[in-house]
Amino acid sequence: MEVVIEPPGVIAALVADAVEGLLAAKPEAVLGLATGSSPQAVYDELARRCAAGRLSFARARAFMLDEYVGLPADHPERYRNVIDRDFAARVDIAPGAVHGPDGTADDLPAACAAYEATIAAAGGVDLQLLGIGTDGHIGFNEPGSSLASRTRLKTLTTQTRADNARFFGGDVGRVPRHCLTQGLATIMSARHLVLVATGAGKAEAVHHLVEGPVSAMWPATIMQHHPHATVLVDDAAASRL
Ligand code: GLP
């Protein structure tokens, strides 16, 4: 695992460099998209470079990590809508080329199985962008998640719901209790993992990710077993390394 400690602006540029390099070598690349605040600066930088003609997503495809269950299709915090707003609408990726788990499906296990099959049919993910939760989750794989898990229904922890309440007017009661998330084994199948973490609130999770034993109680630690994982953190997030 490669650990890079840089200011947030440099981190966004470095991740955009990795995406730009991938698209130059493989225009039909498959990207893995994360939500949350951590990737925002990366999406801003990718939108800038796309507008400047430095890169194109025209032939690329993308797969989201996770989705809330129970939000109406038009809810602004539904991850599909967040990704459309923050990424897809700002670059030249084709309509229909961005996929996500369907948190509105009647049969959620079937939707999870279908999502796994769609990722596999696309040839897997080339570059997976990741944030990390304060409890060490990646995607929505909360502590205790099986290290061998695939896309499935999960219950969100109280801590994650509290962390995400800021996106729901500060009201934890409005944060969904359940989600669909790619499993840890699904994420580990991507060919390059790129995790971004900034701020002191992530310092403990980053400490476990980089220096702790691999454990389902800190799910991101599974990344220590990945052959090509890059962790980009600012000084504050690196403060316990
Ligand atoms: C969210 C998402 C994760 C994200 C993490 C950190 O709940 N499901 O994919 O990486 O928690 O979010 P943030 O970057 O906003 O701190």
mmCIF file of N, CA, C and O in Angstrom, residues 11-81:
data_model
loop_
_atom_site.group_PDB
_atom_site.id
_atom_site.type_symbol
_atom_site.label_atom_id
_atom_site.label_comp_id
_atom_site.label_asym_id
_atom_site.label_seq_id
_atom_site.Cartn_x
_atom_site.Cartn_y
_atom_site.Cartn_z
ATOM 1 N N ILE A 11 -3.743 16.465 -3.451
ATOM 2 C CA ILE A 11 -4.366 15.130 -3.502
ATOM 3 C C ILE A 11 -5.347 15.054 -4.671
ATOM 4 O O ILE A 11 -5.321 14.099 -5.458
ATOM 5 N N ALA A 12 -6.204 16.064 -4.801
ATOM 6 C CA ALA A 12 -7.193 16.052 -5.897
ATOM 7 C C ALA A 12 -6.492 16.007 -7.250
ATOM 8 O O ALA A 12 -6.920 15.273 -8.157
ATOM 9 N N ALA A 13 -5.413 16.764 -7.392
ATOM 10 C CA ALA A 13 -4.689 16.782 -8.664
ATOM 11 C C ALA A 13 -4.034 15.426 -8.938
ATOM 12 O O ALA A 13 -4.042 14.941 -10.080
ATOM 13 N N LEU A 14 -3.482 14.801 -7.890
ATOM 14 C CA LEU A 14 -2.827 13.500 -8.079
ATOM 15 C C LEU A 14 -3.834 12.418 -8.479
ATOM 16 O O LEU A 14 -3.556 11.587 -9.350
ATOM 17 N N VAL A 15 -5.018 12.451 -7.855
ATOM 18 C CA VAL A 15 -6.036 11.459 -8.218
ATOM 19 C C VAL A 15 -6.522 11.719 -9.647
ATOM 20 O O VAL A 15 -6.693 10.778 -10.439
ATOM 21 N N ALA A 16 -6.715 12.995 -9.983
ATOM 22 C CA ALA A 16 -7.125 13.322 -11.356
ATOM 23 C C ALA A 16 -6.047 12.882 -12.355
ATOM 24 O O ALA A 16 -6.370 12.419 -13.457
ATOM 25 N N ASP A 17 -4.781 13.011 -11.970
ATOM 26 C CA ASP A 17 -3.691 12.521 -12.835
ATOM 27 C C ASP A 17 -3.842 11.019 -13.095
ATOM 28 O O ASP A 17 -3.635 10.549 -14.228
ATOM 29 N N ALA A 18 -4.173 10.285 -12.032
ATOM 30 C CA ALA A 18 -4.308 8.826 -12.177
ATOM 31 C C ALA A 18 -5.471 8.500 -13.121
ATOM 32 O O ALA A 18 -5.356 7.611 -13.980
ATOM 33 N N VAL A 19 -6.584 9.222 -12.978
ATOM 34 C CA VAL A 19 -7.737 8.984 -13.862
ATOM 35 C C VAL A 19 -7.388 9.388 -15.297
ATOM 36 O O VAL A 19 -7.690 8.663 -16.251
ATOM 37 N N GLU A 20 -6.723 10.521 -15.432
ATOM 38 C CA GLU A 20 -6.341 10.996 -16.772
ATOM 39 C C GLU A 20 -5.412 9.985 -17.448
ATOM 40 O O GLU A 20 -5.581 9.676 -18.642
ATOM 41 N N GLY A 21 -4.452 9.477 -16.698
ATOM 42 C CA GLY A 21 -3.522 8.487 -17.258
ATOM 43 C C GLY A 21 -4.240 7.214 -17.662
ATOM 44 O O GLY A 21 -3.967 6.640 -18.728
ATOM 45 N N LEU A 22 -5.172 6.777 -16.832
ATOM 46 C CA LEU A 22 -5.940 5.566 -17.143
ATOM 47 C C LEU A 22 -6.747 5.759 -18.427
ATOM 48 O O LEU A 22 -6.736 4.902 -19.320
ATOM 49 N N LEU A 23 -7.444 6.902 -18.532
ATOM 50 C CA LEU A 23 -8.290 7.151 -19.714
ATOM 51 C C LEU A 23 -7.457 7.309 -20.985
ATOM 52 O O LEU A 23 -7.907 6.944 -22.075
ATOM 53 N N ALA A 24 -6.252 7.851 -20.837
ATOM 54 C CA ALA A 24 -5.377 7.986 -22.014
ATOM 55 C C ALA A 24 -4.972 6.607 -22.529
ATOM 56 O O ALA A 24 -4.915 6.366 -23.731
ATOM 57 N N ALA A 25 -4.690 5.698 -21.591
ATOM 58 C CA ALA A 25 -4.257 4.350 -21.973
ATOM 59 C C ALA A 25 -5.439 3.476 -22.366
ATOM 60 O O ALA A 25 -5.310 2.559 -23.183
ATOM 61 N N LYS A 26 -6.619 3.754 -21.761
ATOM 62 C CA LYS A 26 -7.786 2.886 -21.944
ATOM 63 C C LYS A 26 -9.045 3.755 -21.917
ATOM 64 O O LYS A 26 -9.680 3.916 -20.872
ATOM 65 N N PRO A 27 -9.417 4.340 -23.059
ATOM 66 C CA PRO A 27 -10.570 5.260 -23.080
ATOM 67 C C PRO A 27 -11.868 4.618 -22.613
ATOM 68 O O PRO A 27 -12.769 5.308 -22.140
ATOM 69 N N GLU A 28 -11.956 3.285 -22.723
ATOM 70 C CA GLU A 28 -13.187 2.589 -22.307
ATOM 71 C C GLU A 28 -13.077 2.079 -20.876
ATOM 72 O O GLU A 28 -13.774 1.150 -20.471
ATOM 73 N N ALA A 29 -12.223 2.727 -20.086
ATOM 74 C CA ALA A 29 -11.972 2.293 -18.708
ATOM 75 C C ALA A 29 -13.250 2.258 -17.880
ATOM 76 O O ALA A 29 -14.223 2.972 -18.152
ATOM 77 N N VAL A 30 -13.211 1.422 -16.850
ATOM 78 C CA VAL A 30 -14.318 1.302 -15.903
ATOM 79 C C VAL A 30 -13.882 1.936 -14.585
ATOM 80 O O VAL A 30 -12.914 1.503 -13.967
ATOM 81 N N LEU A 31 -14.615 2.978 -14.189
ATOM 82 C CA LEU A 31 -14.280 3.713 -12.970
ATOM 83 C C LEU A 31 -15.227 3.325 -11.851
ATOM 84 O O LEU A 31 -16.406 3.063 -12.085
ATOM 85 N N GLY A 32 -14.703 3.314 -10.634
ATOM 86 C CA GLY A 32 -15.538 3.106 -9.454
ATOM 87 C C GLY A 32 -15.690 4.431 -8.737
ATOM 88 O O GLY A 32 -14.700 5.096 -8.429
ATOM 89 N N LEU A 33 -16.937 4.836 -8.493
ATOM 90 C CA LEU A 33 -17.208 6.166 -7.933
ATOM 91 C C LEU A 33 -17.642 6.072 -6.480
ATOM 92 O O LEU A 33 -18.434 5.203 -6.106
ATOM 93 N N ALA A 34 -17.138 7.015 -5.673
ATOM 94 C CA ALA A 34 -17.529 7.114 -4.268
ATOM 95 C C ALA A 34 -18.335 8.390 -4.060
ATOM 96 O O ALA A 34 -18.175 9.364 -4.798
ATOM 97 N N THR A 35 -19.187 8.367 -3.041
ATOM 98 C CA THR A 35 -19.894 9.590 -2.655
ATOM 99 C C THR A 35 -19.273 10.117 -1.356
ATOM 100 O O THR A 35 -18.208 9.680 -0.961
ATOM 101 N N GLY A 36 -19.924 11.049 -0.710
ATOM 102 C CA GLY A 36 -19.356 11.663 0.487
ATOM 103 C C GLY A 36 -18.568 12.903 0.111
ATOM 104 O O GLY A 36 -18.416 13.228 -1.074
ATOM 105 N N SER A 37 -18.048 13.589 1.108
ATOM 106 C CA SER A 37 -17.335 14.837 0.831
ATOM 107 C C SER A 37 -15.915 14.599 0.319
ATOM 108 O O SER A 37 -15.377 15.438 -0.409
ATOM 109 N N SER A 38 -15.304 13.458 0.672
ATOM 110 C CA SER A 38 -13.893 13.241 0.317
ATOM 111 C C SER A 38 -13.605 13.337 -1.175
ATOM 112 O O SER A 38 -12.596 13.942 -1.551
ATOM 113 N N PRO A 39 -14.419 12.763 -2.062
ATOM 114 C CA PRO A 39 -14.071 12.828 -3.491
ATOM 115 C C PRO A 39 -14.486 14.115 -4.197
ATOM 116 O O PRO A 39 -14.222 14.271 -5.387
ATOM 117 N N GLN A 40 -15.123 15.047 -3.472
ATOM 118 C CA GLN A 40 -15.663 16.233 -4.150
ATOM 119 C C GLN A 40 -14.609 17.012 -4.935
ATOM 120 O O GLN A 40 -14.829 17.425 -6.074
ATOM 121 N N ALA A 41 -13.453 17.248 -4.297
ATOM 122 C CA ALA A 41 -12.404 18.023 -4.970
ATOM 123 C C ALA A 41 -11.873 17.275 -6.195
ATOM 124 O O ALA A 41 -11.471 17.894 -7.189
ATOM 125 N N VAL A 42 -11.889 15.954 -6.119
ATOM 126 C CA VAL A 42 -11.467 15.154 -7.279
ATOM 127 C C VAL A 42 -12.460 15.344 -8.427
ATOM 128 O O VAL A 42 -12.055 15.570 -9.579
ATOM 129 N N TYR A 43 -13.764 15.286 -8.119
ATOM 130 C CA TYR A 43 -14.761 15.481 -9.173
ATOM 131 C C TYR A 43 -14.666 16.897 -9.752
ATOM 132 O O TYR A 43 -14.817 17.086 -10.969
ATOM 133 N N ASP A 44 -14.395 17.889 -8.896
ATOM 134 C CA ASP A 44 -14.215 19.262 -9.397
ATOM 135 C C ASP A 44 -13.052 19.305 -10.397
ATOM 136 O O ASP A 44 -13.158 19.919 -11.464
ATOM 137 N N GLU A 45 -11.950 18.664 -10.023
ATOM 138 C CA GLU A 45 -10.756 18.693 -10.881
ATOM 139 C C GLU A 45 -11.003 17.922 -12.187
ATOM 140 O O GLU A 45 -10.580 18.364 -13.267
ATOM 141 N N LEU A 46 -11.699 16.795 -12.091
ATOM 142 C CA LEU A 46 -12.004 16.026 -13.314
ATOM 143 C C LEU A 46 -12.917 16.831 -14.233
ATOM 144 O O LEU A 46 -12.735 16.818 -15.462
ATOM 145 N N ALA A 47 -13.886 17.547 -13.662
ATOM 146 C CA ALA A 47 -14.791 18.370 -14.481
ATOM 147 C C ALA A 47 -14.005 19.472 -15.185
ATOM 148 O O ALA A 47 -14.225 19.751 -16.370
ATOM 149 N N ARG A 48 -13.059 20.084 -14.441
ATOM 150 C CA ARG A 48 -12.225 21.144 -15.043
ATOM 151 C C ARG A 48 -11.411 20.592 -16.210
ATOM 152 O O ARG A 48 -11.343 21.183 -17.288
ATOM 153 N N ARG A 49 -10.790 19.443 -15.994
ATOM 154 C CA ARG A 49 -9.930 18.870 -17.040
ATOM 155 C C ARG A 49 -10.755 18.404 -18.239
ATOM 156 O O ARG A 49 -10.293 18.486 -19.386
ATOM 157 N N CYS A 50 -11.958 17.919 -17.969
ATOM 158 C CA CYS A 50 -12.830 17.493 -19.071
ATOM 159 C C CYS A 50 -13.238 18.714 -19.900
ATOM 160 O O CYS A 50 -13.191 18.684 -21.138
ATOM 161 N N ALA A 51 -13.612 19.803 -19.211
ATOM 162 C CA ALA A 51 -14.014 21.034 -19.921
ATOM 163 C C ALA A 51 -12.856 21.588 -20.736
ATOM 164 O O ALA A 51 -13.054 22.179 -21.805
ATOM 165 N N ALA A 52 -11.636 21.390 -20.245
ATOM 166 C CA ALA A 52 -10.443 21.891 -20.943
ATOM 167 C C ALA A 52 -9.977 20.945 -22.047
ATOM 168 O O ALA A 52 -8.989 21.214 -22.732
ATOM 169 N N GLY A 53 -10.673 19.820 -22.201
ATOM 170 C CA GLY A 53 -10.321 18.873 -23.269
ATOM 171 C C GLY A 53 -9.127 17.994 -22.951
ATOM 172 O O GLY A 53 -8.590 17.319 -23.829
ATOM 173 N N ARG A 54 -8.722 17.958 -21.666
ATOM 174 C CA ARG A 54 -7.565 17.138 -21.300
ATOM 175 C C ARG A 54 -7.909 15.669 -21.190
ATOM 176 O O ARG A 54 -7.040 14.800 -21.315
ATOM 177 N N LEU A 55 -9.138 15.365 -20.891
ATOM 178 C CA LEU A 55 -9.563 13.969 -20.776
ATOM 179 C C LEU A 55 -11.022 13.852 -21.210
ATOM 180 O O LEU A 55 -11.755 14.846 -21.253
ATOM 181 N N SER A 56 -11.404 12.633 -21.548
ATOM 182 C CA SER A 56 -12.789 12.389 -21.965
ATOM 183 C C SER A 56 -13.290 11.086 -21.351
ATOM 184 O O SER A 56 -12.582 10.069 -21.330
ATOM 185 N N PHE A 57 -14.526 11.149 -20.859
ATOM 186 C CA PHE A 57 -15.190 9.965 -20.315
ATOM 187 C C PHE A 57 -16.171 9.382 -21.337
ATOM 188 O O PHE A 57 -17.003 8.550 -20.977
ATOM 189 N N ALA A 58 -16.094 9.846 -22.587
ATOM 190 C CA ALA A 58 -17.118 9.503 -23.586
ATOM 191 C C ALA A 58 -17.270 7.990 -23.772
ATOM 192 O O ALA A 58 -18.359 7.495 -24.043
ATOM 193 N N ARG A 59 -16.170 7.270 -23.615
ATOM 194 C CA ARG A 59 -16.240 5.802 -23.793
ATOM 195 C C ARG A 59 -16.142 5.047 -22.471
ATOM 196 O O ARG A 59 -16.116 3.814 -22.452
ATOM 197 N N ALA A 60 -16.037 5.789 -21.380
ATOM 198 C CA ALA A 60 -15.868 5.151 -20.068
ATOM 199 C C ALA A 60 -17.205 4.697 -19.500
ATOM 200 O O ALA A 60 -18.270 5.141 -19.932
ATOM 201 N N ARG A 61 -17.113 3.805 -18.535
ATOM 202 C CA ARG A 61 -18.289 3.412 -17.750
ATOM 203 C C ARG A 61 -17.944 3.591 -16.273
ATOM 204 O O ARG A 61 -16.769 3.630 -15.915
ATOM 205 N N ALA A 62 -18.964 3.679 -15.449
ATOM 206 C CA ALA A 62 -18.699 3.906 -14.031
ATOM 207 C C ALA A 62 -19.697 3.138 -13.170
ATOM 208 O O ALA A 62 -20.865 2.971 -13.553
ATOM 209 N N PHE A 63 -19.214 2.694 -12.017
ATOM 210 C CA PHE A 63 -20.033 1.956 -11.057
ATOM 211 C C PHE A 63 -19.927 2.611 -9.690
ATOM 212 O O PHE A 63 -18.822 2.851 -9.201
ATOM 213 N N MET A 64 -21.067 2.878 -9.102
ATOM 214 C CA MET A 64 -21.092 3.463 -7.768
ATOM 215 C C MET A 64 -20.862 2.386 -6.705
ATOM 216 O O MET A 64 -21.176 1.222 -6.908
ATOM 217 N N LEU A 65 -20.340 2.838 -5.562
ATOM 218 C CA LEU A 65 -20.049 1.903 -4.471
ATOM 219 C C LEU A 65 -21.295 1.459 -3.719
ATOM 220 O O LEU A 65 -21.385 0.306 -3.297
ATOM 221 N N ASP A 66 -22.218 2.407 -3.506
ATOM 222 C CA ASP A 66 -23.270 2.128 -2.534
ATOM 223 C C ASP A 66 -24.485 3.026 -2.768
ATOM 224 O O ASP A 66 -24.428 3.948 -3.592
ATOM 225 N N GLU A 67 -25.542 2.740 -2.042
ATOM 226 C CA GLU A 67 -26.791 3.507 -2.193
ATOM 227 C C GLU A 67 -27.645 3.332 -0.940
ATOM 228 O O GLU A 67 -27.650 2.264 -0.337
ATOM 229 N N TYR A 68 -28.338 4.383 -0.563
ATOM 230 C CA TYR A 68 -29.301 4.269 0.528
ATOM 231 C C TYR A 68 -30.504 3.459 0.065
ATOM 232 O O TYR A 68 -30.871 3.479 -1.114
ATOM 233 N N VAL A 69 -31.124 2.785 1.020
ATOM 234 C CA VAL A 69 -32.401 2.119 0.774
ATOM 235 C C VAL A 69 -33.497 2.979 1.380
ATOM 236 O O VAL A 69 -33.353 3.480 2.500
ATOM 237 N N GLY A 70 -34.575 3.168 0.631
ATOM 238 C CA GLY A 70 -35.757 3.812 1.188
ATOM 239 C C GLY A 70 -35.911 5.272 0.836
ATOM 240 O O GLY A 70 -36.915 5.876 1.203
ATOM 241 N N LEU A 71 -34.933 5.862 0.139
ATOM 242 C CA LEU A 71 -35.123 7.246 -0.293
ATOM 243 C C LEU A 71 -35.887 7.249 -1.610
ATOM 244 O O LEU A 71 -35.615 6.431 -2.490
ATOM 245 N N PRO A 72 -36.834 8.184 -1.778
ATOM 246 C CA PRO A 72 -37.536 8.257 -3.061
ATOM 247 C C PRO A 72 -36.564 8.571 -4.201
ATOM 248 O O PRO A 72 -35.501 9.153 -3.971
ATOM 249 N N ALA A 73 -36.952 8.167 -5.412
ATOM 250 C CA ALA A 73 -36.053 8.288 -6.568
ATOM 251 C C ALA A 73 -35.560 9.719 -6.776
ATOM 252 O O ALA A 73 -34.436 9.931 -7.245
ATOM 253 N N ASP A 74 -36.379 10.701 -6.407
ATOM 254 C CA ASP A 74 -35.977 12.095 -6.667
ATOM 255 C C ASP A 74 -35.356 12.773 -5.437
ATOM 256 O O ASP A 74 -35.131 13.986 -5.444
ATOM 257 N N HIS A 75 -35.048 12.014 -4.387
ATOM 258 C CA HIS A 75 -34.460 12.632 -3.188
ATOM 259 C C HIS A 75 -33.052 13.144 -3.504
ATOM 260 O O HIS A 75 -32.243 12.409 -4.072
ATOM 261 N N PRO A 76 -32.739 14.397 -3.134
ATOM 262 C CA PRO A 76 -31.427 14.948 -3.501
ATOM 263 C C PRO A 76 -30.235 14.203 -2.903
ATOM 264 O O PRO A 76 -29.143 14.251 -3.471
ATOM 265 N N GLU A 77 -30.444 13.489 -1.780
ATOM 266 C CA GLU A 77 -29.330 12.769 -1.161
ATOM 267 C C GLU A 77 -29.243 11.306 -1.563
ATOM 268 O O GLU A 77 -28.366 10.585 -1.080
ATOM 269 N N ARG A 78 -30.157 10.870 -2.417
ATOM 270 C CA ARG A 78 -30.000 9.535 -2.997
ATOM 271 C C ARG A 78 -28.661 9.545 -3.745
ATOM 272 O O ARG A 78 -28.387 10.472 -4.519
ATOM 273 N N TYR A 79 -27.817 8.551 -3.490
ATOM 274 C CA TYR A 79 -26.459 8.604 -4.046
ATOM 275 C C TYR A 79 -26.453 8.692 -5.572
ATOM 276 O O TYR A 79 -25.573 9.330 -6.153
ATOM 277 N N ARG A 80 -27.418 8.044 -6.206
ATOM 278 C CA ARG A 80 -27.494 8.148 -7.673
ATOM 279 C C ARG A 80 -27.636 9.611 -8.096
ATOM 280 O O ARG A 80 -26.993 10.073 -9.038
ATOM 281 N N ASN A 81 -28.447 10.371 -7.354
ATOM 282 C CA ASN A 81 -28.649 11.790 -7.692
ATOM 283 C C ASN A 81 -27.420 12.611 -7.333
ATOM 284 O O ASN A 81 -27.075 13.571 -8.036
#
